[in-house]
PDB file of C-alpha atoms in Angstrom:
ATOM      1  CA  MET V  15      29.699 -14.946 -65.625  1.00 31.00           C
ATOM      2  CA  LYS V  16      26.564 -17.269 -65.542  1.00 35.00           C
ATOM      3  CA  ARG V  17      25.177 -15.252 -62.550  1.00 39.00           C
ATOM      4  CA  ASN V  18      25.539 -11.969 -64.497  1.00 40.00           C
ATOM      5  CA  VAL V  19      23.482 -13.418 -67.419  1.00 46.00           C
ATOM      6  CA  VAL V  20      20.685 -14.421 -65.071  1.00 72.00           C
ATOM      7  CA  LEU V  21      20.971 -10.947 -63.254  1.00 88.00           C
ATOM      8  CA  TYR V  22      20.489  -8.870 -66.453  1.00 88.00           C
ATOM      9  CA  GLN V  23      17.534 -11.022 -67.466  1.00 86.00           C
ATOM     10  CA  GLU V  24      15.920 -10.568 -64.004  1.00 89.00           C
ATOM     11  CA  ILE V  25      16.345  -6.798 -64.298  1.00 92.00           C
ATOM     12  CA  ALA V  26      15.008  -6.718 -67.758  1.00 90.00           C
ATOM     13  CA  THR V  27      11.872  -8.573 -66.608  1.00 87.00           C
ATOM     14  CA  LYS V  28      11.400  -6.090 -63.769  1.00 91.00           C
ATOM     15  CA  ILE V  29      11.716  -3.097 -66.120  1.00 94.00           C
ATOM     16  CA  LYS V  30       9.305  -4.793 -68.491  1.00 90.00           C
ATOM     17  CA  LYS V  31       6.776  -5.172 -65.771  1.00 87.00           C
ATOM     18  CA  LYS V  32       6.948  -1.511 -65.054  1.00 90.00           C
ATOM     19  CA  ILE V  33       6.396  -0.787 -68.856  1.00 90.00           C
ATOM     20  CA  LEU V  34       3.380  -3.140 -68.795  1.00 85.00           C
ATOM     21  CA  ASP V  35       1.746  -1.589 -65.729  1.00 84.00           C
ATOM     22  CA  GLY V  36       2.199   1.843 -67.011  1.00 86.00           C
ATOM     23  CA  SER V  37       5.067   2.989 -64.504  1.00 91.00           C
ATOM     24  CA  TYR V  38       7.107   3.824 -67.563  1.00 92.00           C
ATOM     25  CA  PRO V  39       4.534   5.173 -70.125  1.00 90.00           C
ATOM     26  CA  LEU V  40       4.439   4.474 -73.818  1.00 86.00           C
ATOM     27  CA  GLY V  41       6.401   7.294 -75.598  1.00 88.00           C
ATOM     28  CA  GLU V  42       8.392   8.222 -72.635  1.00 92.00           C
ATOM     29  CA  ASN V  43      11.922   7.384 -71.559  1.00 94.00           C
ATOM     30  CA  ILE V  44      12.644   4.925 -69.032  1.00 95.00           C
ATOM     31  CA  PRO V  45      15.334   6.032 -66.406  1.00 95.00           C
ATOM     32  CA  SER V  46      18.867   6.735 -67.455  1.00 94.00           C
ATOM     33  CA  GLU V  47      21.396   3.916 -67.194  1.00 93.00           C
ATOM     34  CA  PRO V  48      23.042   5.719 -64.187  1.00 94.00           C
ATOM     35  CA  GLU V  49      19.647   5.843 -62.480  1.00 95.00           C
ATOM     36  CA  LEU V  50      18.972   2.198 -63.115  1.00 95.00           C
ATOM     37  CA  GLU V  51      22.349   1.309 -61.767  1.00 95.00           C
ATOM     38  CA  LYS V  52      21.456   2.976 -58.368  1.00 95.00           C
ATOM     39  CA  LEU V  53      18.020   1.565 -58.437  1.00 95.00           C
ATOM     40  CA  PHE V  54      19.167  -2.077 -58.896  1.00 94.00           C
ATOM     41  CA  GLY V  55      22.632  -1.779 -57.360  1.00 94.00           C
ATOM     42  CA  VAL V  56      24.277  -3.418 -60.355  1.00 93.00           C
ATOM     43  CA  SER V  57      27.027  -2.515 -62.843  1.00 93.00           C
ATOM     44  CA  LYS V  58      26.700  -0.377 -65.948  1.00 92.00           C
ATOM     45  CA  MET V  59      27.366  -3.511 -68.108  1.00 91.00           C
ATOM     46  CA  THR V  60      24.457  -5.378 -66.389  1.00 92.00           C
ATOM     47  CA  ILE V  61      22.096  -2.452 -67.110  1.00 93.00           C
ATOM     48  CA  ARG V  62      23.274  -2.299 -70.698  1.00 91.00           C
ATOM     49  CA  GLN V  63      22.700  -5.935 -71.193  1.00 89.00           C
ATOM     50  CA  ALA V  64      19.195  -5.576 -69.790  1.00 91.00           C
ATOM     51  CA  VAL V  65      18.313  -2.652 -71.975  1.00 92.00           C
ATOM     52  CA  ALA V  66      19.742  -4.354 -75.010  1.00 88.00           C
ATOM     53  CA  LEU V  67      17.404  -7.389 -74.331  1.00 86.00           C
ATOM     54  CA  LEU V  68      14.470  -5.121 -73.950  1.00 89.00           C
ATOM     55  CA  ALA V  69      15.320  -3.491 -77.289  1.00 86.00           C
ATOM     56  CA  ALA V  70      15.608  -6.850 -78.958  1.00 80.00           C
ATOM     57  CA  GLU V  71      12.122  -7.752 -77.599  1.00 79.00           C
ATOM     58  CA  GLY V  72      10.706  -4.672 -79.099  1.00 82.00           C
ATOM     59  CA  TYR V  73       9.867  -2.703 -75.895  1.00 87.00           C
ATOM     60  CA  VAL V  74      12.371   0.130 -76.069  1.00 89.00           C
ATOM     61  CA  ASP V  75      14.307   2.172 -78.508  1.00 89.00           C
ATOM     62  CA  LYS V  76      17.734   3.398 -77.360  1.00 85.00           C
ATOM     63  CA  GLN V  77      18.998   6.643 -79.242  1.00 82.00           C
ATOM     64  CA  ARG V  78      22.292   8.309 -78.615  1.00 80.00           C
ATOM     65  CA  GLY V  79      21.784  11.576 -76.612  1.00 82.00           C
ATOM     66  CA  ARG V  80      17.924  11.119 -76.403  1.00 86.00           C
ATOM     67  CA  GLY V  81      17.705   8.303 -73.881  1.00 91.00           C
ATOM     68  CA  THR V  82      15.747   4.995 -73.991  1.00 94.00           C
ATOM     69  CA  GLN V  83      12.145   5.379 -75.091  1.00 92.00           C
ATOM     70  CA  VAL V  84       9.254   3.038 -74.543  1.00 91.00           C
ATOM     71  CA  ILE V  85       7.914   2.041 -77.908  1.00 86.00           C
ATOM     72  CA  SER V  86       5.637  -0.819 -76.895  1.00 84.00           C
ATOM     73  CA  ASN V  87       3.593  -1.786 -73.828  1.00 80.00           C
ATOM     74  CA  GLN V  88       2.036  -4.887 -75.452  1.00 74.00           C
ATOM     75  CA  LEU V  89       2.638  -8.139 -73.605  1.00 67.00           C
ATOM     76  CA  PHE V  90       3.972  -9.932 -76.656  1.00 63.00           C
ATOM     77  CA  ASN V  91       6.244  -8.299 -79.205  1.00 60.00           C
ATOM     78  CA  LYS V  92       8.992 -10.402 -80.594  1.00 51.00           C
ATOM     79  CA  LEU V  93       8.179 -13.814 -79.269  1.00 48.00           C
ATOM     80  CA  SER V  94       9.990 -15.082 -82.460  1.00 49.00           C
ATOM     81  CA  LYS V  95      10.359 -13.999 -85.982  1.00 50.00           C
ATOM     82  CA  ALA V  96       7.183 -15.575 -86.883  1.00 53.00           C
ATOM     83  CA  LYS V  97       4.378 -13.522 -88.543  1.00 62.00           C
ATOM     84  CA  SER V  98       1.213 -13.233 -86.675  1.00 69.00           C
ATOM     85  CA  PHE V  99      -1.468 -15.638 -87.956  1.00 77.00           C
ATOM     86  CA  SER V 100      -3.800 -12.786 -88.536  1.00 77.00           C
ATOM     87  CA  LYS V 101      -1.265 -11.110 -90.793  1.00 75.00           C
ATOM     88  CA  ILE V 102      -0.810 -14.311 -92.862  1.00 81.00           C
ATOM     89  CA  ILE V 103      -4.533 -14.492 -93.391  1.00 83.00           C
ATOM     90  CA  GLU V 104      -4.733 -10.854 -94.460  1.00 80.00           C
ATOM     91  CA  GLU V 105      -1.831 -11.379 -96.925  1.00 81.00           C
ATOM     92  CA  SER V 106      -3.664 -14.382 -98.376  1.00 85.00           C
ATOM     93  CA  GLY V 107      -6.445 -12.060 -99.538  1.00 88.00           C
ATOM     94  CA  PHE V 108      -9.043 -12.846 -96.854  1.00 88.00           C
ATOM     95  CA  SER V 109     -11.165 -10.351 -95.050  1.00 88.00           C
ATOM     96  CA  ILE V 110     -11.404 -10.878 -91.297  1.00 87.00           C
ATOM     97  CA  LYS V 111     -14.515 -10.212 -89.180  1.00 88.00           C
ATOM     98  CA  LYS V 112     -14.958 -10.992 -85.490  1.00 87.00           C
ATOM     99  CA  GLU V 113     -18.242 -11.582 -83.607  1.00 88.00           C
ATOM    100  CA  ILE V 114     -18.647 -11.764 -79.783  1.00 88.00           C
ATOM    101  CA  LEU V 115     -21.325 -14.509 -79.231  1.00 90.00           C
ATOM    102  CA  ALA V 116     -21.645 -14.323 -75.432  1.00 88.00           C
ATOM    103  CA  ILE V 117     -19.883 -13.051 -72.260  1.00 88.00           C
ATOM    104  CA  GLU V 118     -20.864 -14.608 -69.060  1.00 90.00           C
ATOM    105  CA  THR V 119     -19.586 -15.514 -65.493  1.00 91.00           C
ATOM    106  CA  LEU V 120     -19.217 -19.203 -64.810  1.00 93.00           C
ATOM    107  CA  LEU V 121     -18.832 -21.032 -61.405  1.00 93.00           C
ATOM    108  CA  PRO V 122     -16.411 -23.876 -61.768  1.00 89.00           C
ATOM    109  CA  GLU V 123     -18.407 -26.035 -59.347  1.00 90.00           C
ATOM    110  CA  ALA V 124     -21.233 -26.122 -61.842  1.00 89.00           C
ATOM    111  CA  HIS V 125     -18.993 -27.199 -64.612  1.00 88.00           C
ATOM    112  CA  PRO V 126     -16.877 -30.310 -63.855  1.00 85.00           C
ATOM    113  CA  THR V 127     -14.365 -29.843 -66.708  1.00 84.00           C
ATOM    114  CA  LEU V 128     -13.802 -26.196 -65.803  1.00 90.00           C
ATOM    115  CA  ALA V 129     -13.248 -27.195 -62.280  1.00 91.00           C
ATOM    116  CA  ILE V 130     -10.092 -29.085 -63.460  1.00 91.00           C
ATOM    117  CA  TYR V 131      -8.568 -25.682 -64.249  1.00 92.00           C
ATOM    118  CA  PHE V 132     -10.103 -23.022 -61.897  1.00 92.00           C
ATOM    119  CA  ASP V 133     -11.392 -22.771 -58.377  1.00 89.00           C
ATOM    120  CA  GLU V 134     -12.909 -19.379 -58.574  1.00 90.00           C
ATOM    121  CA  PRO V 135     -15.499 -17.709 -60.898  1.00 91.00           C
ATOM    122  CA  VAL V 136     -14.379 -17.196 -64.442  1.00 92.00           C
ATOM    123  CA  THR V 137     -15.434 -14.855 -67.287  1.00 90.00           C
ATOM    124  CA  HIS V 138     -16.342 -17.025 -70.187  1.00 93.00           C
ATOM    125  CA  ILE V 139     -16.171 -15.215 -73.637  1.00 91.00           C
ATOM    126  CA  LYS V 140     -17.363 -16.902 -76.929  1.00 92.00           C
ATOM    127  CA  ARG V 141     -16.419 -15.618 -80.246  1.00 91.00           C
ATOM    128  CA  LEU V 142     -16.217 -16.451 -83.935  1.00 93.00           C
ATOM    129  CA  TYR V 143     -13.722 -15.319 -86.571  1.00 92.00           C
ATOM    130  CA  TYR V 144     -15.085 -15.014 -90.110  1.00 94.00           C
ATOM    131  CA  LEU V 145     -13.035 -15.284 -93.306  1.00 93.00           C
ATOM    132  CA  ASP V 146     -15.018 -13.667 -96.177  1.00 93.00           C
ATOM    133  CA  ASN V 147     -18.083 -14.089 -93.961  1.00 92.00           C
ATOM    134  CA  LYS V 148     -17.557 -17.784 -93.455  1.00 94.00           C
ATOM    135  CA  PRO V 149     -17.130 -19.143 -89.865  1.00 95.00           C
ATOM    136  CA  TYR V 150     -13.499 -19.970 -89.513  1.00 95.00           C
ATOM    137  CA  ILE V 151     -12.452 -20.087 -85.836  1.00 95.00           C
ATOM    138  CA  TYR V 152     -14.851 -20.712 -82.892  1.00 96.00           C
ATOM    139  CA  TYR V 153     -13.084 -19.618 -79.695  1.00 94.00           C
ATOM    140  CA  GLN V 154     -14.077 -19.948 -75.982  1.00 94.00           C
ATOM    141  CA  HIS V 155     -11.953 -17.895 -73.542  1.00 93.00           C
ATOM    142  CA  TYR V 156     -12.013 -18.834 -69.827  1.00 94.00           C
ATOM    143  CA  ILE V 157     -10.281 -16.060 -67.774  1.00 91.00           C
ATOM    144  CA  GLN V 158     -10.029 -15.028 -64.077  1.00 86.00           C
ATOM    145  CA  GLU V 159     -13.180 -12.997 -63.519  1.00 83.00           C
ATOM    146  CA  VAL V 160     -12.944  -9.551 -64.847  1.00 77.00           C
ATOM    147  CA  GLU V 161     -15.180  -6.395 -64.896  1.00 70.00           C
ATOM    148  CA  GLN V 162     -15.945  -3.550 -67.202  1.00 62.00           C
ATOM    149  CA  ILE V 163     -15.775  -5.405 -70.474  1.00 63.00           C
ATOM    150  CA  HIS V 164     -16.939  -3.066 -73.303  1.00 55.00           C
ATOM    151  CA  GLU V 165     -17.787  -5.068 -76.292  1.00 55.00           C
ATOM    152  CA  PRO V 166     -17.236  -2.562 -79.006  1.00 51.00           C
ATOM    153  CA  ASN V 167     -13.695  -1.995 -77.783  1.00 46.00           C
ATOM    154  CA  LEU V 168     -12.769  -5.554 -77.442  1.00 54.00           C
ATOM    155  CA  ASN V 169     -11.621  -7.010 -80.608  1.00 55.00           C
ATOM    156  CA  LEU V 170     -10.369 -10.192 -78.853  1.00 52.00           C
ATOM    157  CA  ASP V 171      -7.154 -10.757 -80.280  1.00 53.00           C
ATOM    158  CA  HIS V 172      -4.978 -12.402 -77.637  1.00 52.00           C
ATOM    159  CA  ILE V 173      -3.143  -8.969 -77.026  1.00 50.00           C
ATOM    160  CA  SER V 174      -6.457  -7.277 -76.239  1.00 70.00           C
ATOM    161  CA  LEU V 175      -7.493 -10.215 -74.138  1.00 77.00           C
ATOM    162  CA  TYR V 176      -4.332  -9.993 -72.110  1.00 75.00           C
ATOM    163  CA  GLN V 177      -4.625  -6.272 -71.919  1.00 73.00           C
ATOM    164  CA  LEU V 178      -8.129  -6.880 -70.254  1.00 77.00           C
ATOM    165  CA  LEU V 179      -6.513  -9.176 -67.742  1.00 79.00           C
ATOM    166  CA  LYS V 180      -3.790  -6.600 -67.041  1.00 74.00           C
ATOM    167  CA  GLU V 181      -6.402  -3.894 -66.409  1.00 73.00           C
ATOM    168  CA  ASN V 182      -8.082  -6.166 -63.875  1.00 77.00           C
ATOM    169  CA  GLY V 183      -4.827  -6.891 -61.827  1.00 78.00           C
ATOM    170  CA  TYR V 184      -3.681 -10.030 -63.636  1.00 81.00           C
ATOM    171  CA  THR V 185      -0.264  -9.996 -65.294  1.00 78.00           C
ATOM    172  CA  VAL V 186       0.710 -12.940 -67.662  1.00 78.00           C
ATOM    173  CA  ALA V 187       4.201 -14.159 -66.991  1.00 76.00           C
ATOM    174  CA  SER V 188       4.223 -17.316 -69.283  1.00 80.00           C
ATOM    175  CA  PHE V 189       1.907 -19.207 -71.547  1.00 84.00           C
ATOM    176  CA  ASN V 190       1.941 -22.437 -73.759  1.00 89.00           C
ATOM    177  CA  ASP V 191       0.065 -23.478 -76.893  1.00 90.00           C
ATOM    178  CA  THR V 192      -0.925 -27.082 -77.869  1.00 94.00           C
ATOM    179  CA  PHE V 193      -2.492 -28.228 -81.109  1.00 95.00           C
ATOM    180  CA  GLU V 194      -4.173 -31.348 -82.008  1.00 96.00           C
ATOM    181  CA  ALA V 195      -6.611 -32.771 -84.701  1.00 95.00           C
ATOM    182  CA  VAL V 196     -10.161 -33.299 -83.266  1.00 96.00           C
ATOM    183  CA  ILE V 197     -13.582 -34.464 -84.274  1.00 96.00           C
ATOM    184  CA  PHE V 198     -16.088 -31.667 -83.982  1.00 95.00           C
ATOM    185  CA  SER V 199     -19.090 -32.087 -81.628  1.00 94.00           C
ATOM    186  CA  ALA V 200     -22.579 -31.336 -83.095  1.00 93.00           C
ATOM    187  CA  ASP V 201     -22.604 -27.818 -81.589  1.00 92.00           C
ATOM    188  CA  GLU V 202     -18.994 -26.962 -82.819  1.00 93.00           C
ATOM    189  CA  LYS V 203     -19.883 -28.297 -86.247  1.00 94.00           C
ATOM    190  CA  LYS V 204     -22.963 -26.040 -86.279  1.00 93.00           C
ATOM    191  CA  GLN V 205     -21.075 -22.961 -85.030  1.00 93.00           C
ATOM    192  CA  LEU V 206     -18.432 -23.290 -87.712  1.00 95.00           C
ATOM    193  CA  GLN V 207     -20.978 -24.419 -90.406  1.00 94.00           C
ATOM    194  CA  ALA V 208     -18.535 -27.168 -91.372  1.00 93.00           C
ATOM    195  CA  GLU V 209     -19.282 -29.869 -93.661  1.00 90.00           C
ATOM    196  CA  GLN V 210     -16.389 -32.064 -92.596  1.00 91.00           C
ATOM    197  CA  GLU V 211     -16.277 -33.737 -89.233  1.00 93.00           C
ATOM    198  CA  ASN V 212     -12.695 -32.918 -88.194  1.00 94.00           C
ATOM    199  CA  GLY V 213     -10.529 -29.756 -87.780  1.00 94.00           C
ATOM    200  CA  LEU V 214      -7.664 -28.325 -85.567  1.00 96.00           C
ATOM    201  CA  LYS V 215      -7.982 -27.621 -81.843  1.00 96.00           C
ATOM    202  CA  ARG V 216      -5.771 -25.106 -80.299  1.00 95.00           C
ATOM    203  CA  MET V 217      -5.492 -24.746 -76.530  1.00 95.00           C
ATOM    204  CA  ARG V 218      -3.716 -21.861 -74.870  1.00 93.00           C
ATOM    205  CA  LYS V 219      -2.925 -21.566 -71.183  1.00 93.00           C
ATOM    206  CA  SER V 220      -1.533 -18.463 -69.577  1.00 90.00           C
ATOM    207  CA  TYR V 221      -0.034 -18.307 -66.094  1.00 88.00           C
ATOM    208  CA  ASP V 222       0.901 -15.403 -63.649  1.00 82.00           C
ATOM    209  CA  SER V 223       4.350 -15.111 -61.905  1.00 75.00           C
ATOM    210  CA  SER V 224       3.305 -17.629 -59.285  1.00 80.00           C
ATOM    211  CA  GLY V 225       2.350 -20.186 -61.717  1.00 84.00           C
ATOM    212  CA  HIS V 226      -1.543 -19.903 -61.307  1.00 88.00           C
ATOM    213  CA  LEU V 227      -3.530 -20.422 -64.453  1.00 92.00           C
ATOM    214  CA  ILE V 228      -5.374 -17.138 -65.363  1.00 91.00           C
ATOM    215  CA  GLU V 229      -6.503 -17.851 -68.787  1.00 93.00           C
ATOM    216  CA  LEU V 230      -7.643 -20.938 -70.750  1.00 95.00           C
ATOM    217  CA  SER V 231      -8.432 -20.388 -74.469  1.00 94.00           C
ATOM    218  CA  ILE V 232      -9.685 -23.122 -76.820  1.00 95.00           C
ATOM    219  CA  GLY V 233     -10.000 -22.411 -80.527  1.00 95.00           C
ATOM    220  CA  LEU V 234     -11.550 -24.700 -83.197  1.00 97.00           C
ATOM    221  CA  TYR V 235     -10.343 -24.117 -86.728  1.00 96.00           C
ATOM    222  CA  ASN V 236     -12.250 -24.963 -89.836  1.00 95.00           C
ATOM    223  CA  THR V 237      -9.086 -26.000 -91.726  1.00 93.00           C
ATOM    224  CA  GLN V 238     -11.161 -26.728 -94.824  1.00 91.00           C
ATOM    225  CA  ILE V 239     -11.402 -22.990 -95.403  1.00 92.00           C
ATOM    226  CA  PHE V 240      -7.853 -22.168 -94.618  1.00 91.00           C
ATOM    227  CA  PRO V 241      -5.005 -24.290 -93.016  1.00 90.00           C
ATOM    228  CA  TYR V 242      -3.122 -23.100 -89.872  1.00 87.00           C
ATOM    229  CA  LYS V 243       0.197 -21.529 -91.037  1.00 80.00           C
ATOM    230  CA  ILE V 244       3.378 -20.304 -89.410  1.00 76.00           C
ATOM    231  CA  GLU V 245       5.679 -18.290 -91.421  1.00 69.00           C
ATOM    232  CA  TYR V 246       9.306 -17.472 -90.072  1.00 62.00           C
ATOM    233  CA  GLU V 247      11.741 -14.808 -91.348  1.00 55.00           C
ATOM    234  CA  VAL V 248      15.278 -16.049 -91.726  1.00 47.00           C
TER     235      VAL V 248
END
């Protein structure tokens, strides 16, 4: 029984990868259950469990007599029942604006701190979030070097950032977030136009299926303007 649970999760992951890379396009059906049974050489029950998991995560919608349709090809759908932070901000009555400050290529050997995480050139993206035209989040993203970045089309939400990675051949398999209180440097304080000395630091690391780091994002929040919130549905 334990093996069967692991097996359907593995199959769901394989189907999800095909959704993310476009093999199973958005709005179209994935192969039927009998076809998936033959493709993976497993039982009908295992396939049904895998499809049910994908449906629970928000990737597919199974309808009787119409097959199973791909309804999302975004990397993250239902990580949890938490509202997105952007949604919480908007519901709190703030207007949100984003600005790209710089996009450049960095060599890790020229930046000792960066060399701790990467051993190949990285694309460095700086941006600012504004709440009602006041600087709120100062973000620095370091990702495996990518090409063809079109600033007007890159709103730099994490989903868009991961979509950019995917388009350049990098697929995120896992990530982790850490939060800590920090003292702003002079430059950080200037970027955020902060009066106070301290704020919140968020660090996100994303890895591919081999465990290699492909993204490091560091965000500094001016929590005097708005606190970081997490809201869960029950």
